Short mmCIF file of C-alpha atoms in Angstrom, two decimals:
data_model
loop_
_atom_site.label_atom_id
_atom_site.label_comp_id
_atom_site.label_asym_id
_atom_site.label_seq_id
_atom_site.Cartn_x
_atom_site.Cartn_y
_atom_site.Cartn_z
CA MET A 252 144.59 -46.98 149.51
CA HIS A 253 144.28 -44.08 147.01
CA LYS A 254 145.18 -44.65 143.38
CA THR A 255 148.00 -42.03 143.59
CA ASN A 256 149.58 -43.93 146.50
CA ARG A 257 149.37 -47.27 144.70
CA VAL A 258 150.99 -45.89 141.63
CA ALA A 259 153.79 -44.26 143.63
CA LEU A 260 154.39 -47.45 145.61
CA LEU A 261 154.51 -49.48 142.37
CA LEU A 262 157.00 -47.06 140.88
CA VAL A 263 159.24 -47.20 143.92
CA LEU A 264 159.17 -51.03 143.94
CA LEU A 265 159.93 -51.18 140.19
CA LEU A 266 162.88 -48.81 140.65
CA TRP A 267 164.15 -50.72 143.61
CA THR A 268 163.98 -54.08 141.90
CA SER A 269 165.55 -52.75 138.76
CA ILE A 270 168.84 -52.15 140.57
CA SER A 271 171.38 -54.77 139.55
CA LYS A 272 173.29 -56.01 142.67
CA ALA A 273 176.36 -56.93 140.63
CA GLU A 274 177.18 -53.36 139.64
CA GLU A 275 178.36 -51.55 142.69
CA LYS A 276 179.15 -48.40 140.73
CA ARG A 277 175.67 -48.26 139.47
CA HIS A 278 174.43 -48.55 143.11
CA GLY A 279 176.23 -45.33 144.00
CA ARG A 280 174.63 -43.63 140.96
CA MET A 281 171.23 -44.83 141.92
CA TRP A 282 171.67 -43.57 145.51
CA ARG A 283 172.72 -40.10 144.22
CA ILE A 284 169.70 -40.03 142.03
CA SER A 285 167.43 -41.04 144.93
CA ALA A 286 169.04 -38.34 147.12
CA ALA A 287 168.43 -35.68 144.42
CA VAL A 288 164.83 -36.85 143.97
CA LEU A 289 164.23 -36.77 147.75
CA GLY A 290 165.72 -33.27 147.98
CA ALA A 291 163.56 -32.00 145.09
CA VAL A 292 160.31 -33.52 146.49
CA THR A 293 161.14 -32.07 149.95
CA VAL A 294 161.54 -28.53 148.50
CA ALA A 295 158.22 -29.10 146.58
CA ASP A 296 156.64 -30.08 149.84
CA MET A 297 157.95 -27.03 151.63
CA GLN A 298 156.64 -24.86 148.76
CA SER A 299 153.25 -26.37 148.80
CA SER A 300 152.97 -26.05 152.58
CA ALA A 301 154.39 -22.47 152.91
CA GLY A 302 152.04 -20.12 154.76
CA ARG A 303 149.35 -22.73 155.21
CA LEU A 304 148.00 -24.17 158.44
CA GLU A 305 150.23 -27.04 159.53
CA ALA A 306 148.90 -30.20 161.23
CA ASN A 307 152.35 -31.33 162.47
CA PRO A 308 153.10 -29.51 165.79
CA PHE A 309 156.83 -29.90 165.35
CA LEU A 310 156.71 -27.92 162.00
CA ARG A 311 154.15 -25.30 162.84
CA SER A 312 155.17 -21.81 163.97
CA GLN A 313 153.55 -19.90 166.85
CA ASN A 314 150.60 -18.84 164.63
CA GLY A 315 149.94 -22.43 163.56
CA ARG A 316 151.30 -22.07 160.02
CA PHE A 317 154.18 -23.73 158.19
CA GLY A 318 156.95 -21.07 158.26
CA VAL A 319 160.60 -20.54 158.94
CA GLN A 320 160.69 -23.05 161.80
CA GLY A 321 159.11 -25.74 159.53
CA PHE A 322 161.51 -24.98 156.68
CA ALA A 323 164.50 -25.15 158.93
CA LEU A 324 163.44 -28.38 160.73
CA LYS A 325 162.36 -30.21 157.56
CA GLY A 326 165.56 -29.22 155.76
CA ALA A 327 167.76 -30.27 158.72
CA VAL A 328 166.02 -33.65 159.01
CA VAL A 329 166.32 -34.54 155.32
CA GLY A 330 169.81 -33.17 155.12
CA GLY A 331 170.83 -35.06 158.21
CA VAL A 332 169.42 -38.34 156.87
CA LEU A 333 171.15 -37.85 153.52
CA GLY A 334 174.41 -36.89 155.18
CA ALA A 335 174.25 -39.94 157.50
CA GLN A 336 173.62 -42.20 154.59
CA TYR A 337 176.56 -40.72 152.75
CA PHE A 338 178.92 -41.53 155.56
CA LEU A 339 177.50 -44.96 156.20
CA LEU A 340 177.71 -45.78 152.47
CA ARG A 341 181.33 -44.92 152.40
CA LYS A 342 181.92 -47.73 154.88
CA ASN A 343 179.45 -50.11 153.36
CA PRO A 344 178.82 -49.36 149.69
CA LYS A 345 176.77 -52.58 149.22
CA ALA A 346 173.98 -51.07 151.28
CA ALA A 347 173.44 -48.40 148.57
CA PRO A 348 170.41 -50.14 146.99
CA TYR A 349 168.59 -50.28 150.37
CA ALA A 350 169.32 -46.57 151.06
CA ALA A 351 168.21 -45.68 147.55
CA GLY A 352 164.97 -47.71 148.10
CA ILE A 353 164.31 -45.88 151.35
CA ASN A 354 164.86 -42.52 149.67
CA PHE A 355 162.55 -43.38 146.80
CA ALA A 356 159.89 -44.63 149.16
CA THR A 357 160.19 -41.47 151.25
CA ALA A 358 160.07 -39.27 148.16
CA ALA A 359 156.94 -41.15 146.98
CA LEU A 360 155.18 -40.55 150.23
CA THR A 361 156.24 -36.88 150.43
CA GLY A 362 155.16 -36.45 146.79
CA ALA A 363 151.68 -37.75 147.68
CA ALA A 364 151.57 -35.08 150.41
CA VAL A 365 152.61 -32.47 147.79
CA VAL A 366 149.76 -33.54 145.47
CA HIS A 367 147.36 -33.42 148.38
CA ASN A 368 148.46 -29.93 149.33
CA HIS A 369 148.07 -28.60 145.77
CA MET A 370 144.57 -30.21 145.57
CA LEU A 371 143.51 -28.20 148.61
CA LYS A 372 144.62 -24.84 147.20
#
């Protein structure tokens, strides 16, 4: 496992364990922060991939590069996941720490991809 991945995983675990289960209001705040971080990292990932050859066949356009189709699909997936979490957390607010942990973990993995893309440039 690369050093960057280990550091990102450690940060995610520290953030997740630092959430106090007794403060439900704080859970909602942590989830909103995690959603914002995930959104920002997704935008950074799209920026770092724009116009480059794309390995994922779902995200590549006809010329094999990350383009409009990739932007739309990646944005729709992340937006859909965050939207689904929002509606699910309205019914069960106690699940917010788990959703925040998933968002932070996804952001860490996506952030590692962003770093990798920038190292290739």
